[in-house]
XYZ file of C-alpha atoms in Angstrom:
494
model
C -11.017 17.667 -5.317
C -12.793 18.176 -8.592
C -12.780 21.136 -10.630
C -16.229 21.624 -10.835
C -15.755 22.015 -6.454
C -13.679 24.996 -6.972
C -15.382 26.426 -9.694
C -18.525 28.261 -8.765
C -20.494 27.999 -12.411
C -23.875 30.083 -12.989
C -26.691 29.686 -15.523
C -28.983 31.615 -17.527
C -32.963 29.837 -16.370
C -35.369 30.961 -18.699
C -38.194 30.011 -15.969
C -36.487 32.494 -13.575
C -34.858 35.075 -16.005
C -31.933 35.347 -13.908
C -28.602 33.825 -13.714
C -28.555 30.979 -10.706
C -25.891 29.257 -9.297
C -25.981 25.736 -11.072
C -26.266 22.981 -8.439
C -27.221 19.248 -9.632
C -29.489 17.119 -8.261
C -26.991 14.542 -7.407
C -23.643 15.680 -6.636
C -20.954 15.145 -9.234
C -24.004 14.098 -11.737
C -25.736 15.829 -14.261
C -28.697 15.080 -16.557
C -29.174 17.047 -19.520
C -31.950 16.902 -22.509
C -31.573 18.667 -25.344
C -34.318 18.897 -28.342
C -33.044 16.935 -31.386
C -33.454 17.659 -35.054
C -37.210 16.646 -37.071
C -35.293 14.295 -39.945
C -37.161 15.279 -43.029
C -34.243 17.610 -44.332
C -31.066 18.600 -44.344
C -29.908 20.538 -41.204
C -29.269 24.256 -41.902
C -26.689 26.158 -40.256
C -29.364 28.130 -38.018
C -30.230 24.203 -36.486
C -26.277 23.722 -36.005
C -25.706 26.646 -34.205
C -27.975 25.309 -31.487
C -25.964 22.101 -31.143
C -22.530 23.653 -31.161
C -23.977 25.491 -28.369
C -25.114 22.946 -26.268
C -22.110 21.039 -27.307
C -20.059 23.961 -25.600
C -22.489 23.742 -22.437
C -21.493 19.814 -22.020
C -17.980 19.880 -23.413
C -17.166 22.371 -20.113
C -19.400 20.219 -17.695
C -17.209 17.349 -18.479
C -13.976 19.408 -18.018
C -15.380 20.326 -14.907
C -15.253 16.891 -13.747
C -18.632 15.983 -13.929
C -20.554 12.805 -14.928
C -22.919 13.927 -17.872
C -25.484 11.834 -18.933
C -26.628 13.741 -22.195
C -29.717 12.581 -23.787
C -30.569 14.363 -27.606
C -33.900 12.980 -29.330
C -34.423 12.552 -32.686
C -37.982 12.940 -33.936
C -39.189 10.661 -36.264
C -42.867 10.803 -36.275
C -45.228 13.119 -35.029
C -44.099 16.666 -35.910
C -46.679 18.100 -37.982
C -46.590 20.973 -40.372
C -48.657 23.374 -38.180
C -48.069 23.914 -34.200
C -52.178 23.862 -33.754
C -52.562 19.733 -34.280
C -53.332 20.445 -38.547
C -51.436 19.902 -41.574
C -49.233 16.500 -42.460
C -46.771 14.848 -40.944
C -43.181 16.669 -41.765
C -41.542 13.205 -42.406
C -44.653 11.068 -44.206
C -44.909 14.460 -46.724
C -41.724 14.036 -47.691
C -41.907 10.604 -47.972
C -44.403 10.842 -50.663
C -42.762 14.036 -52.424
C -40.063 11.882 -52.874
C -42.000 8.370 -53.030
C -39.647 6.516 -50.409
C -40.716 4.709 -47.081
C -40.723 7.233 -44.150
C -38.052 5.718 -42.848
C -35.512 5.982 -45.421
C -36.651 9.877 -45.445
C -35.867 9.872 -41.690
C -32.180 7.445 -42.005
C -30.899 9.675 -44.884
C -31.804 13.138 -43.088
C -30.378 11.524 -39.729
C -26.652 10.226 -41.595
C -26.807 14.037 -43.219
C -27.392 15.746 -39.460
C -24.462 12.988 -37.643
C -22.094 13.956 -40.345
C -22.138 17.840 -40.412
C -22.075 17.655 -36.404
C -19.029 15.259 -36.458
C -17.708 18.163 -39.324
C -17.872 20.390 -36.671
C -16.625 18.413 -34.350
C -19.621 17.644 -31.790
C -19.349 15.149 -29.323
C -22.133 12.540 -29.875
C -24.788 12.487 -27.071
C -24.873 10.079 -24.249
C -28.353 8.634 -25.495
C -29.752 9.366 -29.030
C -33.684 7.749 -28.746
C -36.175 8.123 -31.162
C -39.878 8.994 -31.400
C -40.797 6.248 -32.886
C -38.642 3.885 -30.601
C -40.620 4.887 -27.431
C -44.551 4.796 -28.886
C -45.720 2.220 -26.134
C -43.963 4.583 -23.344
C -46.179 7.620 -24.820
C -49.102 5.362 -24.395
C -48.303 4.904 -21.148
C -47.396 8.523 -20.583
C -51.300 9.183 -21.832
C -53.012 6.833 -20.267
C -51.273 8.248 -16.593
C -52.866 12.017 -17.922
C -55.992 10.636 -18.565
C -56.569 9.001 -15.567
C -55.117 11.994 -13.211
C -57.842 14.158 -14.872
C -55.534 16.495 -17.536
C -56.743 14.581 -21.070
C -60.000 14.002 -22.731
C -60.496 11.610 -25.401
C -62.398 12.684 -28.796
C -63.397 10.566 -31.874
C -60.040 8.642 -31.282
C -57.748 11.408 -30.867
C -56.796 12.415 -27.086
C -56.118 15.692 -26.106
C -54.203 17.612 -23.478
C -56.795 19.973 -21.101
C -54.809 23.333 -20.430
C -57.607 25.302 -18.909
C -58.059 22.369 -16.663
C -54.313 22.095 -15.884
C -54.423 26.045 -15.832
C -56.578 25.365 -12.021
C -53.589 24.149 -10.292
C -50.645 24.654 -12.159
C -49.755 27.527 -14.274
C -49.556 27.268 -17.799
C -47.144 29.614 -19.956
C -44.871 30.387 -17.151
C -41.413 29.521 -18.936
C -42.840 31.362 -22.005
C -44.171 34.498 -19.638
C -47.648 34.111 -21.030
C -51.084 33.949 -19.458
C -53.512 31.955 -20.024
C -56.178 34.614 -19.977
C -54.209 36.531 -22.702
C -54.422 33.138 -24.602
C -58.293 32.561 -24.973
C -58.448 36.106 -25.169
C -56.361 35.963 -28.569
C -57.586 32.935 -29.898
C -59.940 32.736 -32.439
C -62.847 29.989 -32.542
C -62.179 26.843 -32.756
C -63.517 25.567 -36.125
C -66.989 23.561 -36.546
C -65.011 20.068 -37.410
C -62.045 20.731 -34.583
C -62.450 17.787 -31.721
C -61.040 20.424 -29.136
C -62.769 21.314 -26.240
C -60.324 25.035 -26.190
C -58.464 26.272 -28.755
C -55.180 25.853 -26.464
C -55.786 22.124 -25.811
C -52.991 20.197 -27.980
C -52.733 16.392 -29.314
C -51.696 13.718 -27.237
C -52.569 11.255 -29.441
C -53.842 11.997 -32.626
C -56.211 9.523 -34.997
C -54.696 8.970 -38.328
C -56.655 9.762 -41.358
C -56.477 7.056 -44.052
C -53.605 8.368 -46.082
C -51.989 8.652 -43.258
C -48.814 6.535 -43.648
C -47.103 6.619 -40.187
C -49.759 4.841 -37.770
C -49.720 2.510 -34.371
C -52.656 0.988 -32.952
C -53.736 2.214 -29.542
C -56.358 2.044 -26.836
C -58.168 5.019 -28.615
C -57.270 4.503 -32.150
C -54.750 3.502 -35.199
C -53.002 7.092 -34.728
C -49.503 8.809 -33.869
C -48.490 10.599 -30.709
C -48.286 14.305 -30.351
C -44.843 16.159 -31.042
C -44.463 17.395 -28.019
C -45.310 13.860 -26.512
C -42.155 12.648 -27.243
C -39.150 14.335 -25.240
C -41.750 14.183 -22.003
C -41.374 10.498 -22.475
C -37.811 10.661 -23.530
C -36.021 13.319 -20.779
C -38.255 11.315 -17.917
C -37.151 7.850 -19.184
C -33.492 8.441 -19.374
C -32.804 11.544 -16.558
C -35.724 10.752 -14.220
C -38.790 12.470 -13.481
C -37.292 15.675 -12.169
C -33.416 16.373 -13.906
C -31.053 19.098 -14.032
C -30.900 20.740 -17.748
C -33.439 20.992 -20.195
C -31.631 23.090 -23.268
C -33.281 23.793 -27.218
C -33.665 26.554 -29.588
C -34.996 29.833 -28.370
C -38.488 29.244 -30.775
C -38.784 25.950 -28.933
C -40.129 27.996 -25.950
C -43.965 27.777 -26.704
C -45.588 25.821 -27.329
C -43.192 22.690 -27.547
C -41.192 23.481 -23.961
C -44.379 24.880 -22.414
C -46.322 21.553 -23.286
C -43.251 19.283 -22.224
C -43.675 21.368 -18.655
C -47.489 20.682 -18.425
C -47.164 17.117 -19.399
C -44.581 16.367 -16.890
C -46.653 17.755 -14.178
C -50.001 16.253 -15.250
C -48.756 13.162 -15.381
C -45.793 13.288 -12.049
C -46.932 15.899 -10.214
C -43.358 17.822 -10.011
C -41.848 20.459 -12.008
C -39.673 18.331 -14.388
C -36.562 20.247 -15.141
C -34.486 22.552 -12.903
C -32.877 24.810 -15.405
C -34.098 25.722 -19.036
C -31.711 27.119 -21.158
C -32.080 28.626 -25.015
C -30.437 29.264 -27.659
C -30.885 31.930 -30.036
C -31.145 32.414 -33.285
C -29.221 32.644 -36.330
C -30.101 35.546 -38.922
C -29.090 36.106 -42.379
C -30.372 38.438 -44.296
C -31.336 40.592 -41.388
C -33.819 37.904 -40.838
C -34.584 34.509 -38.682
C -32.587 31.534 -40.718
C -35.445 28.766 -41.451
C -36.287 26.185 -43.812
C -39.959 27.271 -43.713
C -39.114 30.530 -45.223
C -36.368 29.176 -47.834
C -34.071 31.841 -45.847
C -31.430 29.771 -44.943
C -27.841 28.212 -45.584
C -26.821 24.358 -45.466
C -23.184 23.474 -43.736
C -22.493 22.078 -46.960
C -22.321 24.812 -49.041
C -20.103 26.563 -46.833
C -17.371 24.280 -46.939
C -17.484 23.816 -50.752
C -18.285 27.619 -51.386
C -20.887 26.520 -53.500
C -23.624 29.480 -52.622
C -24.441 33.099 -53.794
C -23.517 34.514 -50.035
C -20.226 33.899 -49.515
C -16.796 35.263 -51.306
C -15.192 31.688 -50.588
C -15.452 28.794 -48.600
C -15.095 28.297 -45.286
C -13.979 25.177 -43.310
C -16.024 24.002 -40.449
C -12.997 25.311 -37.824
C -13.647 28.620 -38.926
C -17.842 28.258 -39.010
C -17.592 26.676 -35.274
C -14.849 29.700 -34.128
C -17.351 32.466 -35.679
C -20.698 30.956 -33.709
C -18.417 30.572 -30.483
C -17.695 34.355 -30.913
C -21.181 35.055 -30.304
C -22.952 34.579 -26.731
C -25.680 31.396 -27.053
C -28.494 33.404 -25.929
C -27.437 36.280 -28.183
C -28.458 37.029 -31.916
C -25.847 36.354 -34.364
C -26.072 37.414 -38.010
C -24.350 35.305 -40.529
C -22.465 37.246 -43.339
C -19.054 36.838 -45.713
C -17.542 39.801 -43.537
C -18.166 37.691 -40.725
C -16.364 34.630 -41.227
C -13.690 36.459 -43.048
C -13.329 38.083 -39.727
C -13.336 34.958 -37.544
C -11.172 33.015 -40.377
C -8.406 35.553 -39.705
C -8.655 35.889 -35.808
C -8.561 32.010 -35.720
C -5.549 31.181 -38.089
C -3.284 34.041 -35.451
C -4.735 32.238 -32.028
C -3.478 28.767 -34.363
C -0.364 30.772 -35.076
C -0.111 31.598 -31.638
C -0.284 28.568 -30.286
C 1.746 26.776 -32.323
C 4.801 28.953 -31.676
C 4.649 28.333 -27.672
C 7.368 26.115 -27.762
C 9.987 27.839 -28.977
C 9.579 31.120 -27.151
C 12.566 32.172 -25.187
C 11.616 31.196 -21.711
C 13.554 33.104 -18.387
C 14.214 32.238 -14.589
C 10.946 34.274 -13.824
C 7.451 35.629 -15.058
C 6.576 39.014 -15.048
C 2.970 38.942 -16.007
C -0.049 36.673 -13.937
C -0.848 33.710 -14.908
C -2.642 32.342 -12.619
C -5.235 35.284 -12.540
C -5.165 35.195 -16.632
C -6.462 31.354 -16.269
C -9.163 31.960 -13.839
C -10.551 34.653 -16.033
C -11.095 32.665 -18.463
C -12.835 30.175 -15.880
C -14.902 32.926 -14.620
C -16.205 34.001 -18.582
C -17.149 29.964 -18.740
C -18.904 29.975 -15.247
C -21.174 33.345 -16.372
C -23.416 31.228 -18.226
C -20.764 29.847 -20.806
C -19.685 33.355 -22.259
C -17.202 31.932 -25.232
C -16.921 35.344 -26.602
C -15.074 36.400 -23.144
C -13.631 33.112 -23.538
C -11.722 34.116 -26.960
C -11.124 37.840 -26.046
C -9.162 36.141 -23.164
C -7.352 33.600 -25.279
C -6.605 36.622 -27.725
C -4.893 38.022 -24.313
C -2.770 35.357 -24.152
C -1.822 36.180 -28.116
C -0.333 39.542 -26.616
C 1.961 38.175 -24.100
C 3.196 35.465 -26.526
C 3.767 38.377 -29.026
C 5.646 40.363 -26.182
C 7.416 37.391 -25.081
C 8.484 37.012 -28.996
C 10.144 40.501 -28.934
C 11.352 40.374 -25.450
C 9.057 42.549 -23.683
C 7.747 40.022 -21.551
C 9.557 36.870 -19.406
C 8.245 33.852 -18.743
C 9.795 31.026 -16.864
C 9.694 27.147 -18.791
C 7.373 26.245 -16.172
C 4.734 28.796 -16.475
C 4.998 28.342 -20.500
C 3.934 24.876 -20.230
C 1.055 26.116 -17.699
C 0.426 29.066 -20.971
C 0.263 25.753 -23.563
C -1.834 23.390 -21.319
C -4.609 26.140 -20.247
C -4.776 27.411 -24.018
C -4.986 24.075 -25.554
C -7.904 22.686 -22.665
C -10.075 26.201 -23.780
C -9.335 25.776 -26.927
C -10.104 22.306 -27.928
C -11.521 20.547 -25.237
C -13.993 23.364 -24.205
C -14.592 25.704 -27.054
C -13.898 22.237 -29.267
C -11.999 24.132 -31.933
C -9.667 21.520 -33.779
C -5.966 21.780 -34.023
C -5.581 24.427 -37.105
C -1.992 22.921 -37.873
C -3.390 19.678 -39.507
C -6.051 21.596 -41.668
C -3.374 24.337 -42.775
C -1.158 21.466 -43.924
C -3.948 19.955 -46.244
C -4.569 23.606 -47.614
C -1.010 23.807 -48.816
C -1.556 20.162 -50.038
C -4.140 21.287 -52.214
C -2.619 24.503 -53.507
C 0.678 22.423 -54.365
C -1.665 19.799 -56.003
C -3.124 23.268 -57.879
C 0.027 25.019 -59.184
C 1.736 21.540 -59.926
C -1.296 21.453 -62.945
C -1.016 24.456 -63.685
C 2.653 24.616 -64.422
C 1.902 21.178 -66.265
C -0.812 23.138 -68.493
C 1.936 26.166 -69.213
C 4.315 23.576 -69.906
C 2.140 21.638 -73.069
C 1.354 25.607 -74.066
C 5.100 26.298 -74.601
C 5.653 23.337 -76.292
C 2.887 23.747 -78.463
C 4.140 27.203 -79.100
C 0.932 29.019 -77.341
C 3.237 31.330 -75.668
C 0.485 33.532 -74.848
C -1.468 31.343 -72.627
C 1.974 30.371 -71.034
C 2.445 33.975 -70.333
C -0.820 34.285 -69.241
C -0.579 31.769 -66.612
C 2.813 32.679 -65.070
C 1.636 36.458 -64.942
C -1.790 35.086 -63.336
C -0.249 33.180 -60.833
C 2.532 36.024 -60.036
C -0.821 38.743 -59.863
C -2.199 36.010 -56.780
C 1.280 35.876 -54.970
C 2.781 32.725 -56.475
C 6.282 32.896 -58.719
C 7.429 30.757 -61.077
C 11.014 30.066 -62.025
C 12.739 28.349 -64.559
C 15.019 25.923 -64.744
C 17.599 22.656 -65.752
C 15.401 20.689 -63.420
C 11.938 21.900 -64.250
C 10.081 24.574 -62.888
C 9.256 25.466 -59.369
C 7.457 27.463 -57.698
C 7.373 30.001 -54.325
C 4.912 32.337 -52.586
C 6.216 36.084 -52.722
């Protein structure tokens, strides 16, 4: 029997608002689409806290047992500055800022996002497609709309006809917002604007001569509309009706709204079964985004290099601190934060590490079979991690008390303790084993006091006995003694 038949795991649907009991549309199967990055920049942190999320959500499908067939887009083309059709494309203005082909704007940005994911140790998705890889399928797509009645075409541009769809569907249901409210909060639509409603967005859109990024089509040399894109994608790789459809919590409306409308224009059935959102990261009290500057690459939290944080951070201890935070709850990034979640992950490491040689008994005098289904039932309510960790921090206790003798545990129910803490913790939460990164640290601070006691030693023997003082007193102030002697000098941590 698989896991996932004895399990009984509920979700979060943002089109329902409730928790439901997840059930797939083919047993033992499960199709997921998740909204990838827009390569024109580096990813920020807020961006990678979405993945790590979703990463959680298919890291515990799989340990469940099921076949997951994870599809993550990346969008090359398309994604212009403003949600209303207007501005310039994200990846051609960059592209000329920096006076490079689109394309190399969109492989540098896409290495950058695959190597901070693989930092934080992501498992790659099942399918990766592009925008740009799937332009004659978005034709396609359009041409289907247009025909069933949902698209109008204008000066070589085709749009998508909400009030229209509004008549037998119902727009801005996932988003809770009604149409009426809509047009009643929309301003004009401009003299020059080839909409017929201000609500109406780009299927296609006609590119203007400087445009760089173009492909001919039945209506004109143009580009397809963002949200185009992962209707063509999800449908193309999971079907026309699949299980999971997971993004950012400001994905919502329009882009998740419009994906929903397409899919029924063009189908006729409601494409996805559950939506599910992440939310967002904050710093500074506010929304972390590159459009405000108000934001904090990976990078410069593993180097330190930043004006936030006291000291770096590795990408262990970034990945424990967003797991310690529900995915559909806010979570404000701060140095008191991850100096927190630094020091609660190196005693779970500690922790675990020292399972083998506890004392072990002919019996157990604590549960463990109810301690390992709790932490089951905190991954079944919608993927609560944060339950997930207070739980493994549960576990810390009775190793403690097994330490000092205050619990017993029999040698079979320790190697049931290891097995159930190491599947949560790296296969599931996807923490990696602390014991490797600790031994580089010391690495590096050996590496570090060997020069320094190789810059005190050229001081003494140039006689500059006051910077030799100075960095033997230094060192001693920070923990770390010096001493003397025949063979050199050595060094130990008080």
């Amino acid at each position: 029997m698989a896991l996932y038949q004895e399990q009984s795991l509920k979700l979060y649907n943002s089109m329902s608002g409730e928790k439901e009991i997840f059930t797939p549309i083919n047993e033992g199967n499960v199709g997921m689409y998740v909204c990838g990055p827009t390569v024109y920049s580096n990813v920020h942190l807020g961006n990678c806290r979405t993945f790590i999320s979703f990463d959680l959500v298919f890291r515990y499908l799989k340990h469940l047992g099921y076949k997951v067939r994870y599809v993550r887009n990346i969008t090359d083309a398309g994604h212009l500055e403003n949600d209303a059709d207007s501005g310039e494309d994200r990846i051609s203005k960059k592209a000329r800022l920096e006076q490079i082909e689109p394309m190399e704007v969109v492989q540098k940005y896409t290495v950058d996002f695959h190597n901070i994911l693989n930092k934080f140790n992501n498992f790659p998705p099942s399918i990766e497609p592009t925008a740009t890889g799937h332009i004659v399928e978005q034709i396609e797509i359009i041409k289907t709309i247009l025909e069933n009645g949902f698209a109008y075409e204008a000066n070589g541009s085709v749009y998508f006809d909400v009030i229209k769809f509004n008549k037998e569907h119902a727009y801005g249901r996932l988003s809770g917002r009604a149409i009426e409210d809509m047009i009643a909060n929309t301003r004009e639509l401009a003299a020059q604007s080839d909409k017929r409603n201000p609500q109406d967005f780009a299927l296609w859109k006609k590119a203007e001569p400087q445009h760089i990024m173009r492909w001919p089509s039945p209506w004109s040399d143009g580009f397809p509309g963002w949200h185009l894109e992962c209707t063509v994608m999800s449908t193309k790789y999971l079907g026309e009706e699949f299980d999971i459809h997971g993004g950012g919590m400001d994905l919502k409306f329009p882009h998740h709204e419009c994906e929903i409308a397409q899919g029924e224009a063009a189908t006729g059935k409601s494409p996805v079964n559950y939506w599910l959102h992440a939310n967002m990261l904050t710093l500074n009290g506010k929304k972390m985004a590159k459009s405000t500057g108000n934001f904090i690459l990976p990078e410069q939290i593993f180097t330190g290099e930043n004006d936030i944080l006291t000291k770096a951070f590795s990408p262990n201890v970034v990945r424990f601190f967003i797991l310690q935070a529900h995915y559909r709850s806010i979570l404000d990034f701060s140095s008191e934060a991850l100096l927190g979640s630094e020091k609660g992950f190196n005693r779970l490491m500690e922790a675990y590490h020292s399972i083998d040689d506890l004392p072990f008994s002919g019996k157990t005098d604590f549960d463990l079979n109810a301690w390992k289904q709790s932490c089951y039932d905190a991954m079944n309510d919608d993927f609560n991690s944060p339950i997930v960790i207070a739980k493994l921090f549960d576990a810390v206790k009775t190793i403690n008390g097994i330490k000092d003798g205050t619990v017993q545990i029999s040698e079979e129910d320790k190697t049931e303790l290891k097995d159930t803490m190491k599947a949560f913790m790296f296969d599931i939460l996807g923490l990696l084993d602390g014991a490797s990164e600790k031994e580089n640290d010391e690495d590096k601070l050996a590496g570090t006091v060997e020069l320094l006691i190789k810059l005190r030693a050229e001081a003494r023997s140039n006689k500059n006995f006051a910077l030799s003082d100075q960095i033997r007193d230094q060192l001693l102030e920070l923990g770390i003694q010096l001493k003397d002697g025949k063979e050199g000098t050595s060094f130990s941590l008080k």
